[in-house]
């Protein structure tokens, strides 16, 4: 097979064109992967922010509950002043396990 200079140039150009097409496909795949990771990261931030707000709200409710428990103990004592709790609130270190809903 006799290869001419023009044939060699055409073959080289075709090889370069195939390589450029492969690189372009890889670039598109990489861009799509980065876009997917970016979307996942944004969704994770939304979830984390939601959980942070829920935790803050739970802390507010816990504080309000502790205040109400102190008021109830003060009223039960009959003195109108706060008295020490007989046991720590559920979830605190050394507290008993919380009974199931509806249990006495």
PDB file of C-alpha atoms in Angstrom:
ATOM      1  CA  UNK A   1       0.000   0.000   0.000  1.00  0.00           C
ATOM      2  CA  UNK A   2       1.447   3.277  -1.071  1.00  0.00           C
ATOM      3  CA  UNK A   3       0.692   6.143   1.274  1.00  0.00           C
ATOM      4  CA  UNK A   4       0.989   9.636  -0.040  1.00  0.00           C
ATOM      5  CA  UNK A   5       1.834  12.724   1.991  1.00  0.00           C
ATOM      6  CA  UNK A   6      -1.745  13.905   1.565  1.00  0.00           C
ATOM      7  CA  UNK A   7      -3.026  10.538   2.819  1.00  0.00           C
ATOM      8  CA  UNK A   8      -0.804  10.706   5.892  1.00  0.00           C
ATOM      9  CA  UNK A   9      -2.028  14.200   6.654  1.00  0.00           C
ATOM     10  CA  UNK A  10      -5.664  13.119   6.264  1.00  0.00           C
ATOM     11  CA  UNK A  11      -5.078  10.119   8.546  1.00  0.00           C
ATOM     12  CA  UNK A  12      -3.397  12.344  11.145  1.00  0.00           C
ATOM     13  CA  UNK A  13      -6.228  14.867  10.960  1.00  0.00           C
ATOM     14  CA  UNK A  14      -8.790  12.086  11.415  1.00  0.00           C
ATOM     15  CA  UNK A  15      -6.888  10.760  14.443  1.00  0.00           C
ATOM     16  CA  UNK A  16      -6.750  14.262  15.950  1.00  0.00           C
ATOM     17  CA  UNK A  17     -10.448  14.730  15.248  1.00  0.00           C
ATOM     18  CA  UNK A  18     -11.280  11.418  16.998  1.00  0.00           C
ATOM     19  CA  UNK A  19      -9.117  12.421  19.972  1.00  0.00           C
ATOM     20  CA  UNK A  20     -10.790  15.828  20.170  1.00  0.00           C
ATOM     21  CA  UNK A  21     -14.217  14.175  20.078  1.00  0.00           C
ATOM     22  CA  UNK A  22     -13.196  11.792  22.888  1.00  0.00           C
ATOM     23  CA  UNK A  23     -11.878  14.683  24.991  1.00  0.00           C
ATOM     24  CA  UNK A  24     -15.084  16.637  24.356  1.00  0.00           C
ATOM     25  CA  UNK A  25     -17.203  13.658  25.481  1.00  0.00           C
ATOM     26  CA  UNK A  26     -15.108  13.314  28.641  1.00  0.00           C
ATOM     27  CA  UNK A  27     -15.451  17.040  29.330  1.00  0.00           C
ATOM     28  CA  UNK A  28     -19.231  16.851  28.969  1.00  0.00           C
ATOM     29  CA  UNK A  29     -19.364  13.817  31.277  1.00  0.00           C
ATOM     30  CA  UNK A  30     -17.189  15.615  33.845  1.00  0.00           C
ATOM     31  CA  UNK A  31     -19.348  18.745  33.635  1.00  0.00           C
ATOM     32  CA  UNK A  32     -22.494  16.664  34.143  1.00  0.00           C
ATOM     33  CA  UNK A  33     -20.917  14.893  37.132  1.00  0.00           C
ATOM     34  CA  UNK A  34     -19.938  18.212  38.718  1.00  0.00           C
ATOM     35  CA  UNK A  35     -23.458  19.534  38.134  1.00  0.00           C
ATOM     36  CA  UNK A  36     -24.864  16.425  39.815  1.00  0.00           C
ATOM     37  CA  UNK A  37     -22.553  16.813  42.810  1.00  0.00           C
ATOM     38  CA  UNK A  38     -23.408  20.503  43.052  1.00  0.00           C
ATOM     39  CA  UNK A  39     -27.126  19.723  43.070  1.00  0.00           C
ATOM     40  CA  UNK A  40     -26.621  17.036  45.725  1.00  0.00           C
ATOM     41  CA  UNK A  41     -24.590  19.447  47.848  1.00  0.00           C
ATOM     42  CA  UNK A  42     -27.314  22.114  47.614  1.00  0.00           C
ATOM     43  CA  UNK A  43     -29.947  19.567  48.616  1.00  0.00           C
ATOM     44  CA  UNK A  44     -27.787  18.472  51.559  1.00  0.00           C
ATOM     45  CA  UNK A  45     -27.473  22.085  52.722  1.00  0.00           C
ATOM     46  CA  UNK A  46     -31.268  22.444  52.635  1.00  0.00           C
ATOM     47  CA  UNK A  47     -31.666  19.256  54.708  1.00  0.00           C
ATOM     48  CA  UNK A  48     -29.025  20.337  57.227  1.00  0.00           C
ATOM     49  CA  UNK A  49     -30.578  23.796  57.576  1.00  0.00           C
ATOM     50  CA  UNK A  50     -33.997  22.205  58.147  1.00  0.00           C
ATOM     51  CA  UNK A  51     -32.611  19.911  60.812  1.00  0.00           C
ATOM     52  CA  UNK A  52     -30.805  22.828  62.469  1.00  0.00           C
ATOM     53  CA  UNK A  53     -34.081  24.776  62.646  1.00  0.00           C
ATOM     54  CA  UNK A  54     -35.862  21.714  64.050  1.00  0.00           C
ATOM     55  CA  UNK A  55     -33.159  21.317  66.700  1.00  0.00           C
ATOM     56  CA  UNK A  56     -33.453  24.984  67.659  1.00  0.00           C
ATOM     57  CA  UNK A  57     -37.219  24.650  67.951  1.00  0.00           C
ATOM     58  CA  UNK A  58     -36.862  21.486  70.034  1.00  0.00           C
ATOM     59  CA  UNK A  59     -34.446  23.328  72.327  1.00  0.00           C
ATOM     60  CA  UNK A  60     -36.970  26.163  72.748  1.00  0.00           C
ATOM     61  CA  UNK A  61     -39.715  23.661  73.578  1.00  0.00           C
ATOM     62  CA  UNK A  62     -37.413  21.879  76.035  1.00  0.00           C
ATOM     63  CA  UNK A  63     -36.603  25.171  77.772  1.00  0.00           C
ATOM     64  CA  UNK A  64     -40.270  26.135  77.909  1.00  0.00           C
ATOM     65  CA  UNK A  65     -41.158  22.706  79.307  1.00  0.00           C
ATOM     66  CA  UNK A  66     -38.470  22.996  81.989  1.00  0.00           C
ATOM     67  CA  UNK A  67     -39.860  26.432  82.961  1.00  0.00           C
ATOM     68  CA  UNK A  68     -43.397  25.037  83.182  1.00  0.00           C
ATOM     69  CA  UNK A  69     -42.208  22.076  85.259  1.00  0.00           C
ATOM     70  CA  UNK A  70     -40.536  24.474  87.683  1.00  0.00           C
ATOM     71  CA  UNK A  71     -43.755  26.479  87.953  1.00  0.00           C
ATOM     72  CA  UNK A  72     -45.776  23.323  88.599  1.00  0.00           C
ATOM     73  CA  UNK A  73     -43.334  22.200  91.297  1.00  0.00           C
ATOM     74  CA  UNK A  74     -43.576  25.625  92.916  1.00  0.00           C
ATOM     75  CA  UNK A  75     -47.371  25.480  92.901  1.00  0.00           C
ATOM     76  CA  UNK A  76     -47.377  21.910  94.211  1.00  0.00           C
ATOM     77  CA  UNK A  77     -45.026  22.945  97.004  1.00  0.00           C
ATOM     78  CA  UNK A  78     -47.544  25.621  97.951  1.00  0.00           C
ATOM     79  CA  UNK A  79     -44.851  28.196  98.494  1.00  0.00           C
ATOM     80  CA  UNK A  80     -44.903  29.748  95.066  1.00  0.00           C
ATOM     81  CA  UNK A  81     -41.164  29.314  94.846  1.00  0.00           C
ATOM     82  CA  UNK A  82     -39.331  26.773  92.777  1.00  0.00           C
ATOM     83  CA  UNK A  83     -38.218  23.524  94.391  1.00  0.00           C
ATOM     84  CA  UNK A  84     -35.620  21.067  93.137  1.00  0.00           C
ATOM     85  CA  UNK A  85     -36.968  18.372  90.838  1.00  0.00           C
ATOM     86  CA  UNK A  86     -37.222  14.871  92.231  1.00  0.00           C
ATOM     87  CA  UNK A  87     -35.682  13.419  89.092  1.00  0.00           C
ATOM     88  CA  UNK A  88     -33.946  14.860  86.056  1.00  0.00           C
ATOM     89  CA  UNK A  89     -36.074  15.412  82.943  1.00  0.00           C
ATOM     90  CA  UNK A  90     -36.284  12.657  80.350  1.00  0.00           C
ATOM     91  CA  UNK A  91     -33.219  12.598  78.156  1.00  0.00           C
ATOM     92  CA  UNK A  92     -30.948  14.174  80.783  1.00  0.00           C
ATOM     93  CA  UNK A  93     -28.003  12.188  82.209  1.00  0.00           C
ATOM     94  CA  UNK A  94     -29.222   9.932  84.998  1.00  0.00           C
ATOM     95  CA  UNK A  95     -32.872  10.271  83.991  1.00  0.00           C
ATOM     96  CA  UNK A  96     -35.125   7.239  83.790  1.00  0.00           C
ATOM     97  CA  UNK A  97     -36.301   6.141  80.351  1.00  0.00           C
ATOM     98  CA  UNK A  98     -39.347   7.938  79.044  1.00  0.00           C
ATOM     99  CA  UNK A  99     -42.509   5.815  79.431  1.00  0.00           C
ATOM    100  CA  UNK A 100     -44.480   4.994  76.290  1.00  0.00           C
ATOM    101  CA  UNK A 101     -47.164   7.427  75.194  1.00  0.00           C
ATOM    102  CA  UNK A 102     -50.293   7.046  77.288  1.00  0.00           C
ATOM    103  CA  UNK A 103     -48.586   5.213  80.165  1.00  0.00           C
ATOM    104  CA  UNK A 104     -49.317   6.476  83.674  1.00  0.00           C
TER     105      UNK A 104
END
